[in-house]
Amino acid sequence: QQKVQQSPESLIVPEGGMASLNCTSSDRNVDYFWWYRQHSGKSPKMLMSIFSNGEKEEGRFTVHLNKASLHTSLHIRDSQPSDSALYLCAAASSGSWQLIFGSGTQLTVMP
Amino acid sequence: NAGVIQTPRHKVTGKGQEATLWCEPISGHSAVFWYRQTIVQGLEFLTYFRNQAPIDDSGMPKERFSAQMPNQSHSTLKIQSTQPQDSAVYLCASSPTGKDTQYFGPGTRLLVL
């Protein structure tokens, strides 16, 4: 069983629309979450990190974290075709800094 | 800042041959991580070093895989007697302290025929 679950597996949104991606960890030891974006044929690039309960906003991207439920979500407003990519959620605990990745959400933004 | 450098970018080996993959972390970063990515398994952790010392190799297949970090500017991942199931993109990442954001290199795409 995957320790980091992402949903949905794939998502199609129109250009200018809102994309909402979800991620939950089943490991109670997890303390830290990252969202990485991976364009086709490229390596993952860190998009946002969140370590505390609440919300964090950077431009068109907003992440939420609920540490009690170990759930994080990524919201992309005014989605652009260039946002089309695989979005990976990664989690780590302070006891082991290896990243545990979910299987990703494939986002397609239609012009 | 050149980012994490990985060489070669592509490697094709025959079954049973050895493959050595190289990683140069971002200057000043003390931690280096190795991951493997396949369509079926996704991104999987292999091993990591901090200040050149091996910290966690729990993801490494024990028999044919080994990793080293002989100095702070490079790490190697060696696969002996490569098998078709080793075909994957091998990603190296570095982070400033090992307890913060990891930055990935472009990866080495390994194909074992």
Coordinates of C-alpha atoms in Angstrom, one line a residue:
Chain A
Q1 CA 0.0 0.0 0.0
Q2 CA 1.4 3.4 -1.0
K3 CA 2.1 5.6 1.9
V4 CA 1.3 8.8 -0.1
Q5 CA -1.9 8.7 -2.0
Q6 CA -2.8 11.3 -4.7
S7 CA -6.1 12.1 -6.3
P8 CA -7.3 12.4 -9.0
E9 CA -4.9 10.4 -11.2
S10 CA -5.6 12.7 -14.0
L11 CA -7.4 16.0 -14.4
I12 CA -8.4 18.1 -17.4
V13 CA -9.2 21.8 -16.9
P14 CA -9.9 24.6 -19.4
E15 CA -7.4 27.4 -19.7
G16 CA -8.1 30.0 -17.1
G17 CA -9.8 27.5 -14.8
M18 CA -9.0 26.2 -11.3
A19 CA -7.2 22.9 -10.8
S20 CA -7.4 21.2 -7.4
L21 CA -5.1 18.3 -6.5
N22 CA -5.1 16.2 -3.3
C23 CA -2.6 14.2 -1.4
T24 CA -2.8 12.2 1.9
S25 CA -0.2 10.3 3.8
S26 CA -1.0 7.2 5.8
D27 CA 2.3 7.5 7.7
R28 CA 1.6 9.3 11.0
N29 CA 5.3 10.1 11.3
V30 CA 5.2 12.5 8.3
D31 CA 5.9 16.1 9.2
Y32 CA 6.7 17.8 5.9
F33 CA 5.1 18.0 2.4
W34 CA 6.3 19.2 -0.9
W35 CA 4.7 19.6 -4.3
Y36 CA 6.9 19.0 -7.3
R37 CA 6.0 19.5 -10.9
Q38 CA 7.4 17.3 -13.7
H39 CA 7.0 18.2 -17.3
S40 CA 7.2 15.4 -19.8
G41 CA 10.8 14.3 -20.3
K42 CA 12.1 16.5 -17.5
S43 CA 13.0 16.0 -13.9
P44 CA 10.8 17.1 -10.9
K45 CA 11.0 20.7 -10.0
M46 CA 10.0 21.8 -6.5
L47 CA 6.8 24.0 -6.7
M48 CA 5.9 24.6 -3.1
S49 CA 6.6 23.3 0.3
I50 CA 4.4 23.3 3.4
F51 CA 5.3 22.3 6.9
S52 CA 2.7 24.0 9.1
N53 CA -1.0 23.8 9.3
G54 CA -2.8 26.3 7.2
E55 CA -2.4 27.8 3.8
K56 CA 0.4 29.2 1.7
E57 CA 0.1 31.2 -1.5
E58 CA 2.7 32.0 -4.2
G59 CA 1.3 33.7 -7.2
R60 CA -1.3 31.4 -8.9
F61 CA -0.5 28.5 -6.6
T62 CA -2.0 27.8 -3.1
V63 CA -1.3 24.9 -0.9
H64 CA -3.2 23.8 2.2
L65 CA -2.1 21.4 4.9
N66 CA -4.1 19.7 7.7
K67 CA -1.6 17.9 9.8
A68 CA -4.2 16.2 11.9
S69 CA -5.5 14.3 8.8
L70 CA -2.1 14.4 7.0
H71 CA -3.8 15.9 4.0
T72 CA -2.5 18.5 1.7
S73 CA -4.0 20.1 -1.4
L74 CA -2.6 22.2 -4.3
H75 CA -4.8 24.7 -6.1
I76 CA -3.8 26.4 -9.3
R77 CA -5.9 29.3 -10.4
D78 CA -6.0 30.8 -13.9
S79 CA -4.5 27.6 -15.2
Q80 CA -2.3 27.9 -18.3
P81 CA -1.4 25.3 -20.9
S82 CA 2.2 25.5 -19.6
D83 CA 0.9 24.1 -16.3
S84 CA 0.2 20.8 -18.0
A85 CA 2.5 18.3 -16.2
L86 CA 2.7 15.5 -13.7
Y87 CA 2.2 16.9 -10.2
L88 CA 4.0 14.9 -7.5
C89 CA 3.3 15.1 -3.8
A90 CA 6.2 14.2 -1.6
A91 CA 6.3 13.6 2.2
A92 CA 9.1 13.2 4.7
S93 CA 9.5 12.7 8.4
S94 CA 12.1 14.3 10.6
G95 CA 13.4 10.9 11.4
S96 CA 14.1 10.0 7.8
W97 CA 14.6 12.6 5.2
Q98 CA 14.1 10.4 2.2
L99 CA 11.1 11.7 0.1
I100 CA 8.2 9.3 -0.3
F101 CA 6.4 10.2 -3.5
G102 CA 2.8 9.7 -4.5
S103 CA 2.1 8.4 -8.0
G104 CA 1.1 11.8 -9.2
T105 CA -1.7 13.7 -10.8
Q106 CA -1.4 14.2 -14.6
L107 CA -2.8 17.7 -15.2
T108 CA -3.8 18.8 -18.7
V109 CA -4.9 22.4 -19.3
M110 CA -6.8 22.7 -22.6
P111 CA -6.4 26.0 -24.6
Chain B
N1 CA 24.4 28.0 -10.3
A2 CA 24.5 25.0 -12.6
G3 CA 22.2 22.9 -10.6
V4 CA 22.7 19.2 -10.0
I5 CA 24.7 17.6 -12.8
Q6 CA 24.2 14.0 -13.9
T7 CA 26.2 12.0 -16.4
P8 CA 25.6 10.3 -18.7
R9 CA 22.2 11.5 -19.7
H10 CA 21.4 8.3 -21.5
K11 CA 23.1 4.9 -21.2
V12 CA 22.3 1.6 -23.0
T13 CA 23.8 -1.6 -21.6
G14 CA 23.5 -5.3 -22.4
K15 CA 22.1 -7.7 -19.8
G16 CA 24.9 -8.6 -17.4
Q17 CA 27.0 -5.6 -18.0
E18 CA 27.9 -2.9 -15.4
A19 CA 26.6 0.6 -15.3
T20 CA 28.1 3.5 -13.4
L21 CA 26.1 6.7 -13.0
W22 CA 27.5 10.0 -11.8
C23 CA 26.1 12.9 -9.9
E24 CA 27.6 16.3 -9.0
P25 CA 25.5 18.0 -6.3
I26 CA 24.9 21.8 -6.1
S27 CA 28.0 23.4 -4.7
G28 CA 27.6 23.9 -0.9
H29 CA 24.9 21.2 -0.5
S30 CA 25.8 18.6 2.0
A31 CA 23.3 15.9 1.2
V32 CA 22.9 13.8 -1.9
F33 CA 19.9 11.5 -2.6
W34 CA 19.4 8.9 -5.3
Y35 CA 15.9 7.9 -6.7
R36 CA 14.7 5.7 -9.5
Q37 CA 11.6 6.5 -11.6
T38 CA 9.6 4.1 -13.7
I39 CA 6.2 4.2 -15.2
V40 CA 5.0 1.2 -13.1
Q41 CA 6.7 2.0 -9.7
G42 CA 6.8 5.8 -9.9
L43 CA 9.6 7.6 -8.0
E44 CA 11.3 5.4 -5.5
F45 CA 14.0 6.3 -3.0
L46 CA 17.3 4.4 -3.2
T47 CA 19.9 5.9 -0.8
Y48 CA 21.3 9.1 0.6
F49 CA 24.5 10.6 1.9
R50 CA 25.1 13.5 4.2
N51 CA 28.5 15.1 4.5
Q52 CA 29.7 12.2 2.3
A53 CA 28.6 9.6 4.9
P54 CA 26.0 7.0 4.0
I55 CA 22.8 7.7 6.0
D56 CA 20.1 5.5 4.7
D57 CA 20.3 2.8 1.9
S58 CA 17.0 1.2 2.7
G59 CA 15.7 1.5 -0.9
M60 CA 18.7 -0.1 -2.5
P61 CA 18.4 -3.5 -4.0
K62 CA 21.1 -5.2 -1.9
E63 CA 22.8 -7.6 -4.3
R64 CA 23.8 -5.6 -7.4
F65 CA 23.5 -1.9 -6.4
S66 CA 26.0 0.2 -4.6
A67 CA 26.6 3.9 -4.1
Q68 CA 29.5 5.9 -3.0
M69 CA 30.4 9.5 -2.3
P70 CA 34.2 9.8 -2.3
N71 CA 34.2 13.6 -2.0
Q72 CA 31.7 16.4 -1.6
S73 CA 31.5 17.1 -5.3
H74 CA 30.4 13.8 -6.6
S75 CA 28.5 10.6 -5.9
T76 CA 28.3 7.4 -8.0
L77 CA 25.6 4.7 -8.3
K78 CA 26.9 1.4 -9.6
I79 CA 24.8 -1.4 -10.9
Q80 CA 26.5 -4.7 -11.5
S81 CA 25.2 -7.4 -13.8
T82 CA 22.4 -5.1 -15.1
Q83 CA 19.0 -6.7 -15.8
P84 CA 16.2 -5.5 -18.0
Q85 CA 14.1 -4.6 -14.9
D86 CA 16.8 -2.1 -13.9
S87 CA 15.8 0.1 -16.9
A88 CA 14.6 3.4 -15.4
V89 CA 15.4 7.0 -15.0
Y90 CA 17.9 7.4 -12.2
L91 CA 17.6 10.8 -10.5
C92 CA 20.0 12.4 -8.2
A93 CA 19.0 15.2 -5.9
S94 CA 20.9 17.4 -3.4
S95 CA 19.8 19.6 -0.5
P96 CA 21.6 22.2 1.6
T97 CA 21.5 20.2 4.9
G98 CA 19.6 17.0 4.1
K99 CA 16.7 18.2 6.1
D100 CA 15.2 20.6 3.6
T101 CA 14.1 20.9 0.0
Q102 CA 15.7 18.5 -2.5
Y103 CA 16.7 19.8 -6.0
F104 CA 16.8 17.2 -8.7
G105 CA 19.2 16.7 -11.5
P106 CA 18.1 15.9 -15.1
G107 CA 18.4 12.2 -14.6
T108 CA 20.2 9.3 -16.3
R109 CA 17.9 7.2 -18.5
L110 CA 19.2 3.6 -18.3
L111 CA 18.1 1.1 -20.8
V112 CA 19.2 -2.6 -20.3
L113 CA 18.7 -4.7 -23.4

